[in-house]
PDB file of C-alpha atoms in Angstrom:
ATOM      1  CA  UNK A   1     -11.540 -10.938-119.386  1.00  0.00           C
ATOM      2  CA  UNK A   2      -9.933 -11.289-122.240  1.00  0.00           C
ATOM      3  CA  UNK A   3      -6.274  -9.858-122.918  1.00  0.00           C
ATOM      4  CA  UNK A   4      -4.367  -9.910-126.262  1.00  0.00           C
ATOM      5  CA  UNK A   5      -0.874  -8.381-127.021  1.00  0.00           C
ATOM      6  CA  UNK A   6      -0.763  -7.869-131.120  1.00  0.00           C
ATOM      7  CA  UNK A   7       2.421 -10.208-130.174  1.00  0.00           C
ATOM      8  CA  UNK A   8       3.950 -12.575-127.962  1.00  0.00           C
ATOM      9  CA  UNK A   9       7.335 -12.262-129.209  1.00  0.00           C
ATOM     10  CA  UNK A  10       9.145  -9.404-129.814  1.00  0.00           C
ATOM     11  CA  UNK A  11      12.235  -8.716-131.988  1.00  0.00           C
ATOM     12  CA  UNK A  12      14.626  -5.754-132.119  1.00  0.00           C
ATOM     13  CA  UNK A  13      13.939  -3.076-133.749  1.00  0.00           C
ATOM     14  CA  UNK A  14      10.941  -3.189-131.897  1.00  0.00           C
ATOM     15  CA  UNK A  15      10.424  -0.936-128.748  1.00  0.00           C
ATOM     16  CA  UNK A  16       6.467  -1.391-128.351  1.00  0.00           C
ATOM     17  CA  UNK A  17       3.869  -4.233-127.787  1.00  0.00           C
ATOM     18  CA  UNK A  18       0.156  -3.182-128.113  1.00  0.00           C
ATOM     19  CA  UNK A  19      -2.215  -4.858-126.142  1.00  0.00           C
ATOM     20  CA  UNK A  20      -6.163  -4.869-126.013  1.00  0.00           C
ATOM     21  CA  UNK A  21      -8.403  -5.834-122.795  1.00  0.00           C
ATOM     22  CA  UNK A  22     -12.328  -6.179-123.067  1.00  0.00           C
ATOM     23  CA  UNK A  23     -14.706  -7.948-120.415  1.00  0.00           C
ATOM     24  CA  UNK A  24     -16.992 -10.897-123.036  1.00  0.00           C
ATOM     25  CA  UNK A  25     -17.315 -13.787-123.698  1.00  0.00           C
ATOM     26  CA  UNK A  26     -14.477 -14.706-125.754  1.00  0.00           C
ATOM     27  CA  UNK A  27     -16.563 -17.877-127.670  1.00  0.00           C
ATOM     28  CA  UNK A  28     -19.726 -15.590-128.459  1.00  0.00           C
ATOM     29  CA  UNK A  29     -18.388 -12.297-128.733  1.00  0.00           C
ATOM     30  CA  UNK A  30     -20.626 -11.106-126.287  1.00  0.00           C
ATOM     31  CA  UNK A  31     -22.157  -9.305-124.153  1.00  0.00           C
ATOM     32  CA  UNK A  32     -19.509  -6.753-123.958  1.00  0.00           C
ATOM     33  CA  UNK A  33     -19.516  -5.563-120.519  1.00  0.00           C
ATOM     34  CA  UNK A  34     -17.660  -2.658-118.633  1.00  0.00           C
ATOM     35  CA  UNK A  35     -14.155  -2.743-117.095  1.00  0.00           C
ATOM     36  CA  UNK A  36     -13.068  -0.942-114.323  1.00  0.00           C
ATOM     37  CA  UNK A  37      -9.389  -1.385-114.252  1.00  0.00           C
ATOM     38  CA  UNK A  38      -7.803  -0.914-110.742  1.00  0.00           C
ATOM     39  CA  UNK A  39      -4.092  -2.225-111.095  1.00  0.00           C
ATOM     40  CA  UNK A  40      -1.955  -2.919-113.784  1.00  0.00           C
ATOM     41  CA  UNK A  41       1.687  -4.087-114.362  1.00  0.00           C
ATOM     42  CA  UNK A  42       4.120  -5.051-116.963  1.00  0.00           C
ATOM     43  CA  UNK A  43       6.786  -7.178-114.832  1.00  0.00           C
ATOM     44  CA  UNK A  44      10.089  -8.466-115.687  1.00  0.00           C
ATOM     45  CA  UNK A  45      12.917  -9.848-113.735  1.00  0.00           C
ATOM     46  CA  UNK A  46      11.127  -9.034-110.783  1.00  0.00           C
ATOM     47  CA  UNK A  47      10.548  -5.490-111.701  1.00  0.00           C
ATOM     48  CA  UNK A  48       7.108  -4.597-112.067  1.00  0.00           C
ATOM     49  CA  UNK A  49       5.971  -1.123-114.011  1.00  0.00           C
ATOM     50  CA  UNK A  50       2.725   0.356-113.789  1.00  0.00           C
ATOM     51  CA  UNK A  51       0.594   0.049-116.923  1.00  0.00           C
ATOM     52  CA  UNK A  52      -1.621   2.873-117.917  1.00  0.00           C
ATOM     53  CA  UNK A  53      -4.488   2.187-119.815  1.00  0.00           C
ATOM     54  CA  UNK A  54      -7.074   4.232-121.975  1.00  0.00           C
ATOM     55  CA  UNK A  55     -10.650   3.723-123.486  1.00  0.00           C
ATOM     56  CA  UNK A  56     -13.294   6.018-125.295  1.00  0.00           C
ATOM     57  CA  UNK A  57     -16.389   3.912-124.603  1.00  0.00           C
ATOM     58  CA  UNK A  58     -15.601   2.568-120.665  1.00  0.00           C
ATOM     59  CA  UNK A  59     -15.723  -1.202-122.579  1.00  0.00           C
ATOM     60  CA  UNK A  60     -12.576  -1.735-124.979  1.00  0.00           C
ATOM     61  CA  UNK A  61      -9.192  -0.922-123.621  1.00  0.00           C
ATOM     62  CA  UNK A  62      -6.062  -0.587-125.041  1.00  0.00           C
ATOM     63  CA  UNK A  63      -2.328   0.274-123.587  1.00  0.00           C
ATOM     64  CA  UNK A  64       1.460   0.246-125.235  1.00  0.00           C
ATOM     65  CA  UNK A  65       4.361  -1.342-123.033  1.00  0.00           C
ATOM     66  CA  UNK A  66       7.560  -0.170-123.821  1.00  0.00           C
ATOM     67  CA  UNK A  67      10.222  -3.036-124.070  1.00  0.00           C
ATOM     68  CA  UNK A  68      13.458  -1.379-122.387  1.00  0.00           C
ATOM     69  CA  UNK A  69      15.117  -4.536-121.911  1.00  0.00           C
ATOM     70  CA  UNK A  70      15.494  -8.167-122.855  1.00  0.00           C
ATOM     71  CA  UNK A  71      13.187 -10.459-120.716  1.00  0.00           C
ATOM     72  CA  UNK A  72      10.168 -12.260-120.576  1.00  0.00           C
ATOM     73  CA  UNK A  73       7.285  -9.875-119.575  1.00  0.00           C
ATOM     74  CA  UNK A  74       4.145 -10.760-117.876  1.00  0.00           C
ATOM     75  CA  UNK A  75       1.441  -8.235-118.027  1.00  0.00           C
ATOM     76  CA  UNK A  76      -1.771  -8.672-115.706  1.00  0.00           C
ATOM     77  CA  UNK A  77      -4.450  -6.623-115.120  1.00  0.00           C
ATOM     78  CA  UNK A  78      -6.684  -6.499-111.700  1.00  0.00           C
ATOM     79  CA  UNK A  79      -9.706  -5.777-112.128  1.00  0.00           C
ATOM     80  CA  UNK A  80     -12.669  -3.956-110.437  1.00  0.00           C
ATOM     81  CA  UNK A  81     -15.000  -6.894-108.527  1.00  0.00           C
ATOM     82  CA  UNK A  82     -18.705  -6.475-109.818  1.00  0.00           C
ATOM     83  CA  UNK A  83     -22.050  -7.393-109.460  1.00  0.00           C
ATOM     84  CA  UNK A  84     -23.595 -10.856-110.874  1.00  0.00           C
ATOM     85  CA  UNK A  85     -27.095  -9.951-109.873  1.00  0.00           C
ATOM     86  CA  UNK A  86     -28.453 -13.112-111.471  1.00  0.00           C
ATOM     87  CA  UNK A  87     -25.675 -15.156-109.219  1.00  0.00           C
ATOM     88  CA  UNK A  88     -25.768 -12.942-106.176  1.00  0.00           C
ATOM     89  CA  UNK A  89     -22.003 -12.743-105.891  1.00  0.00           C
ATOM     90  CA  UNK A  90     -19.250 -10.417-107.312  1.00  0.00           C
ATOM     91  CA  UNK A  91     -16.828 -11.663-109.796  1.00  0.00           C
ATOM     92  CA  UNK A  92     -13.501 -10.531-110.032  1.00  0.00           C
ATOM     93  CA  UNK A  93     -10.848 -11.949-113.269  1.00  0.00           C
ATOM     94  CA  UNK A  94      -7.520 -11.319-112.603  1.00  0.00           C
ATOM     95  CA  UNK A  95      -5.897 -11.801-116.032  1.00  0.00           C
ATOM     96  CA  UNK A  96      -2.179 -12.434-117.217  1.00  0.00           C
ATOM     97  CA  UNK A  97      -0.581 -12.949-120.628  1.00  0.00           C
ATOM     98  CA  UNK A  98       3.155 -13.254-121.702  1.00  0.00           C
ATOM     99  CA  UNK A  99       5.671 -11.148-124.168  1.00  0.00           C
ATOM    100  CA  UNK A 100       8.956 -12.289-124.678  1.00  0.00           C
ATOM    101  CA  UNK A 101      11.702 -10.001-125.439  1.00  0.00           C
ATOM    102  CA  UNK A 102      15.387 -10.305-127.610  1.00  0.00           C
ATOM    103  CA  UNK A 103      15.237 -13.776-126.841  1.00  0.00           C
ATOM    104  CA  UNK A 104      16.053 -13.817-123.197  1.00  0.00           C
ATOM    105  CA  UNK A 105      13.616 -16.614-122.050  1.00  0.00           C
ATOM    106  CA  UNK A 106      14.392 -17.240-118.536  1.00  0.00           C
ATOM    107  CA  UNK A 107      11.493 -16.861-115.638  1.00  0.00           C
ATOM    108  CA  UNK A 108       8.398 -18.062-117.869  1.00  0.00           C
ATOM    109  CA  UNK A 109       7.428 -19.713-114.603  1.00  0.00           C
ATOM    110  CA  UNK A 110       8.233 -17.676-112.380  1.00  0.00           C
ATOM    111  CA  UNK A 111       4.437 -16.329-110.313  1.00  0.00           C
ATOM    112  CA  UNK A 112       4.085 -13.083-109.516  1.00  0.00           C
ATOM    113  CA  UNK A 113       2.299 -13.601-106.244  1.00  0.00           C
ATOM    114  CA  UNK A 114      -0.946 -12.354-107.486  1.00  0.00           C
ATOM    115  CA  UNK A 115      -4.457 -12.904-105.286  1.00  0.00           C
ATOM    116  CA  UNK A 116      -5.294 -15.492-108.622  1.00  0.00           C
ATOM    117  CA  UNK A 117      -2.744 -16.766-110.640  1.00  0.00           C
ATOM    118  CA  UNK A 118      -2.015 -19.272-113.095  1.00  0.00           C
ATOM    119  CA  UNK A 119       1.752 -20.262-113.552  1.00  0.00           C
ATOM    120  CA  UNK A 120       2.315 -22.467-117.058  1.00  0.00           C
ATOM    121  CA  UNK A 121       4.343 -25.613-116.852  1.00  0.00           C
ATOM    122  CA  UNK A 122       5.030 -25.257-120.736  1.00  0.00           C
ATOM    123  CA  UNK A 123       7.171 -22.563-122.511  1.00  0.00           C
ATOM    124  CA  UNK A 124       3.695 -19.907-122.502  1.00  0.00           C
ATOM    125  CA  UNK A 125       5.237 -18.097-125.949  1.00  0.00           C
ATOM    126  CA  UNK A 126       6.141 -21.128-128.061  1.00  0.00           C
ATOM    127  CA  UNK A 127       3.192 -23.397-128.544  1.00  0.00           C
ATOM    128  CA  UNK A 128       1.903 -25.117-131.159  1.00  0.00           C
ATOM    129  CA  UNK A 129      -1.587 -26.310-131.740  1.00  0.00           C
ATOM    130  CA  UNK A 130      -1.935 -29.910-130.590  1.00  0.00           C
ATOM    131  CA  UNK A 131       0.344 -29.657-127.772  1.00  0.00           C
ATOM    132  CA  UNK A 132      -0.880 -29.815-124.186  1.00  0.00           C
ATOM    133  CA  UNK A 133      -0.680 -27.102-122.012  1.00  0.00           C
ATOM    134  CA  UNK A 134       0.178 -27.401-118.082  1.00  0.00           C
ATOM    135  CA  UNK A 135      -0.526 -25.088-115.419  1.00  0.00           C
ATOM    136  CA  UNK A 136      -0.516 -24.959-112.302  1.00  0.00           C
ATOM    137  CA  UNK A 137      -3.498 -22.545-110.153  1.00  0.00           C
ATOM    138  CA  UNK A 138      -2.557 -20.278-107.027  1.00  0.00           C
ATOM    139  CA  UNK A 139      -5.941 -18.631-105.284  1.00  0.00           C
ATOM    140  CA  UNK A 140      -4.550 -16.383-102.509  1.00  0.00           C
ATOM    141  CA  UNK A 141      -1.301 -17.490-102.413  1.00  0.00           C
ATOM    142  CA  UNK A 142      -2.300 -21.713-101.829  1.00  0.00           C
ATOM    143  CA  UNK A 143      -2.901 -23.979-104.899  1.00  0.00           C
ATOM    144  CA  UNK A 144      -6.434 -24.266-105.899  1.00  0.00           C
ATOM    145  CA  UNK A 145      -7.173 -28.108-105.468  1.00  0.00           C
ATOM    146  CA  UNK A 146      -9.987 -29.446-107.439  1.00  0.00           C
ATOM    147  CA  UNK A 147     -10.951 -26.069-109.267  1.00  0.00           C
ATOM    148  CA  UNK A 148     -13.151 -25.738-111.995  1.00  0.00           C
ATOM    149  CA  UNK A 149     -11.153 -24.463-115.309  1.00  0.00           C
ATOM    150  CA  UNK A 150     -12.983 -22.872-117.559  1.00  0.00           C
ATOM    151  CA  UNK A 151     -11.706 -22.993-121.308  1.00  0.00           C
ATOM    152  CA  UNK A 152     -12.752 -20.754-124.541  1.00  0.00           C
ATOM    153  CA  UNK A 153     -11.115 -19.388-127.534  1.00  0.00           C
ATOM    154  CA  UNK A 154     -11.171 -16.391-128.988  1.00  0.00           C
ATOM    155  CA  UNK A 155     -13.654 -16.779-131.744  1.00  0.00           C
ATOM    156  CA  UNK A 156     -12.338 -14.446-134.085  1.00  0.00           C
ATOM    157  CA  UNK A 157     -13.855 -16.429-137.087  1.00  0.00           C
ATOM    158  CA  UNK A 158     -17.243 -17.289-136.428  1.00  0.00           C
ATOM    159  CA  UNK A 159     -16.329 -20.854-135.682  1.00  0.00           C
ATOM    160  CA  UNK A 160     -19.082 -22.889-134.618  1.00  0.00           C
ATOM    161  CA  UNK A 161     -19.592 -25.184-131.728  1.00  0.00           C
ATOM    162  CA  UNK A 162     -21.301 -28.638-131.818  1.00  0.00           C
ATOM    163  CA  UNK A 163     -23.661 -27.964-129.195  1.00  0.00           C
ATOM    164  CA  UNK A 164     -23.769 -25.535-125.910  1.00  0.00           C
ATOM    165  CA  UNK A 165     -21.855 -27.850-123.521  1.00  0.00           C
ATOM    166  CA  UNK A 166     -18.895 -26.098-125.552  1.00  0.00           C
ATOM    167  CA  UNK A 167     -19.254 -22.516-123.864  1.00  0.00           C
ATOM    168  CA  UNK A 168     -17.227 -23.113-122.079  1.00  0.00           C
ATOM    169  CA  UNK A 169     -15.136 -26.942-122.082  1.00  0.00           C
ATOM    170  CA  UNK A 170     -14.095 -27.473-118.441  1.00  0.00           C
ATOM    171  CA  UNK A 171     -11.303 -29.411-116.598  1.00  0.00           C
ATOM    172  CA  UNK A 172     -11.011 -29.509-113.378  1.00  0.00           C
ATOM    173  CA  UNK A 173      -7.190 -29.317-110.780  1.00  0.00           C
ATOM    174  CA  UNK A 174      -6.030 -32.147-109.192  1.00  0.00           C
ATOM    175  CA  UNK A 175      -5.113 -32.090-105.477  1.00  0.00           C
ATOM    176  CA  UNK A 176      -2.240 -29.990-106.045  1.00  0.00           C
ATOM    177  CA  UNK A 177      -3.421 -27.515-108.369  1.00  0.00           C
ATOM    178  CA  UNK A 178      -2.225 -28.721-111.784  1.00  0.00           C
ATOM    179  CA  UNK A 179      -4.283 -29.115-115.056  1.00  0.00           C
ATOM    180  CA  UNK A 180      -4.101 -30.219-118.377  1.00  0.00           C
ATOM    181  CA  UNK A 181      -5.597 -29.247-121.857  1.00  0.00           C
ATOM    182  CA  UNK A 182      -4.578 -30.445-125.201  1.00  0.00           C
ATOM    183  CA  UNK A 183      -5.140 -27.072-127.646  1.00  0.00           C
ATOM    184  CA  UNK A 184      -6.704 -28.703-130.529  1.00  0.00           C
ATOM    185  CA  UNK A 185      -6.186 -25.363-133.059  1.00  0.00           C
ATOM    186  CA  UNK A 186      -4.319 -22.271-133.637  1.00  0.00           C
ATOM    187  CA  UNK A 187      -5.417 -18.837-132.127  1.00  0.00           C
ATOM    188  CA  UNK A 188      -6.053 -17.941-128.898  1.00  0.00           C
ATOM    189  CA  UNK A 189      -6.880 -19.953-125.953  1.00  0.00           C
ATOM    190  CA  UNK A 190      -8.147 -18.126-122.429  1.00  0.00           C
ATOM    191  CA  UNK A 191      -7.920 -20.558-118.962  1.00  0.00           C
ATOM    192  CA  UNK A 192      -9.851 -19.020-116.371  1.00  0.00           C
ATOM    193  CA  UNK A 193     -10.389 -21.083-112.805  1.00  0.00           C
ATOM    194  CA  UNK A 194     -12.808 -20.331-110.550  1.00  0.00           C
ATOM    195  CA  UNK A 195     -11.573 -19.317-107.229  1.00  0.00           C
ATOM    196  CA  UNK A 196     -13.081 -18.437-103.865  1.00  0.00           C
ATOM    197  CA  UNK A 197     -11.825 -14.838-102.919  1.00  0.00           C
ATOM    198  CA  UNK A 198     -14.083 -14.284 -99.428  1.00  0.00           C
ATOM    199  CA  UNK A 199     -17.254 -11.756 -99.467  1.00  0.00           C
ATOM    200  CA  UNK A 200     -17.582  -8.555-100.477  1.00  0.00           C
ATOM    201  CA  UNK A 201     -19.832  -5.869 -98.693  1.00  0.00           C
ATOM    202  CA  UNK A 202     -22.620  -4.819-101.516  1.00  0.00           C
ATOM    203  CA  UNK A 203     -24.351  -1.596-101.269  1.00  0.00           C
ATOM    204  CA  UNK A 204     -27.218  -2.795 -99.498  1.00  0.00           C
ATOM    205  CA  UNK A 205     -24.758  -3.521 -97.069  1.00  0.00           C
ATOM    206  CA  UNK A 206     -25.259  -7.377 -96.951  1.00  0.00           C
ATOM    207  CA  UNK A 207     -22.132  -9.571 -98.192  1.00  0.00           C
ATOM    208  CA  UNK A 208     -22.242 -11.472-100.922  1.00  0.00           C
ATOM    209  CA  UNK A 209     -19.586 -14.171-102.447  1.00  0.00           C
ATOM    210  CA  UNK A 210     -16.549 -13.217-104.484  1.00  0.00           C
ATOM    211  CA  UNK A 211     -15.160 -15.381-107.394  1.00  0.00           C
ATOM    212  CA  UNK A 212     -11.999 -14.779-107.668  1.00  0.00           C
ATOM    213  CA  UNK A 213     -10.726 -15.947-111.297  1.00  0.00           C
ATOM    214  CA  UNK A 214      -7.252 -16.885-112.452  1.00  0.00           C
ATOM    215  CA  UNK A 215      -7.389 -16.009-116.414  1.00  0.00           C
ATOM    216  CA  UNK A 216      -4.359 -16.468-118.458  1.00  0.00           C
ATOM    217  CA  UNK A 217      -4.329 -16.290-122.005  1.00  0.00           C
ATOM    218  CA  UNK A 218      -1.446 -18.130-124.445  1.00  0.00           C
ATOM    219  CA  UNK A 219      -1.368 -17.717-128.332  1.00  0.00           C
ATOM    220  CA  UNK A 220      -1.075 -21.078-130.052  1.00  0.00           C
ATOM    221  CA  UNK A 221       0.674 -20.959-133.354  1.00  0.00           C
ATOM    222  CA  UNK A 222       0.243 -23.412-136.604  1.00  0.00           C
ATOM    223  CA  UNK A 223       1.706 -26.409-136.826  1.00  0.00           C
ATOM    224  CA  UNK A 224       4.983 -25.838-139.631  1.00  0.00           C
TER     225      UNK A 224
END
């Protein structure tokens, strides 16, 4: 699931941040694939506002959040689980991204307590290309020890990979939940580990697996 603000950092005048979500493959561009969006928030300073979002085609969505204060704001979206027929298990992304506001920086790393969530270890709105990012994986409220993490940009360019082992690179936790990548460019870079969220009751009535995902996305920027 991949979630872009048109931002990360927002200066006054400013009283809006638009942000797009669409359910692809952020590497290929495709297949784009419905999104049923069933919670939404735009939190700061421990406040949390619902976020409303709209669509025309049930596929691309986009949403405004209005910045009423100074603060760093962390925006996630819950999604509907669905059906991997082909992997006979539901899959479920519940995606984050940060804004920061007037320069008030504090509680970056603060979680929000979501089901899946990955908390950064490195400033998530100031990163250049070449550094290494940190985070740290909760799945259901306990750090995900030895998690796959699943790592694509957003292939805005029609950059091409060596070889298919690229879609996606992977790193995996360590015992405590922690893992490392080293963001070789500028753009976009989505982290999504793969959780175990339970079963799920299909409707043949038989349960099935549920992979719960902890997405975040980060914008690096060029080096100076």
């Amino acid at each position: 699931l991949v979630l872009k603000p048109d931002r990360v950092v927002v200066k006054a005048p400013s009283r809006t941040v638009s942000i797009t979500a669409q359910f692809t493959h952020p590497i290929v561009g495709s297949p784009q694939m419905k999104l049923t969006i069933e919670k939404s928030s735009a939190c700061v300073k421990g406040k949390c506002t619902p976020v409303e979002w709209k669509t025309v085609d049930g596929m691309k969505y986009e949403t405004q959040i209005k910045i009423q204060r100074p603060g760093v704001y962390q925006v996630f979206v819950e999604p509907k689980p669905y059906f991997e027929p082909a992997e006979e298990k539901f899959i479920q992304q519940i995606t984050k991204v940060y804004v920061e506001a007037y320069g008030l920086e504090e509680g970056w790393d603060r979680p929000l307590k979501l089901k899946a969530e990955i908390v950064p270890l490195i400033k998530p709105f100031a990163i250049y290309e070449g550094n290494t990012f940190i985070g740290r994986v909760y799945i259901n409220g306990k750090p995900a020890a030895n998690a796959k993490v699943e790592v694509e940009f957003l292939n805005e360019k029609g950059k091409k990979v060596p070889h298919d082992s690229f879609i996606p690179q992977e790193v995996k936790t360590d015992e405590k939940g922690y893992f490392i990548y080293t963001i070789p460019w500028s753009g976009w870079w989505g982290f999504s580990v793969i959780g175990n969220g339970g079963t799920l009751k299909g409707k043949n009535g038989k349960n099935y697996p549920l992979e719960l995902d902890a997405v975040l996305w980060i914008k690096a920027f060029p080096k100076p």
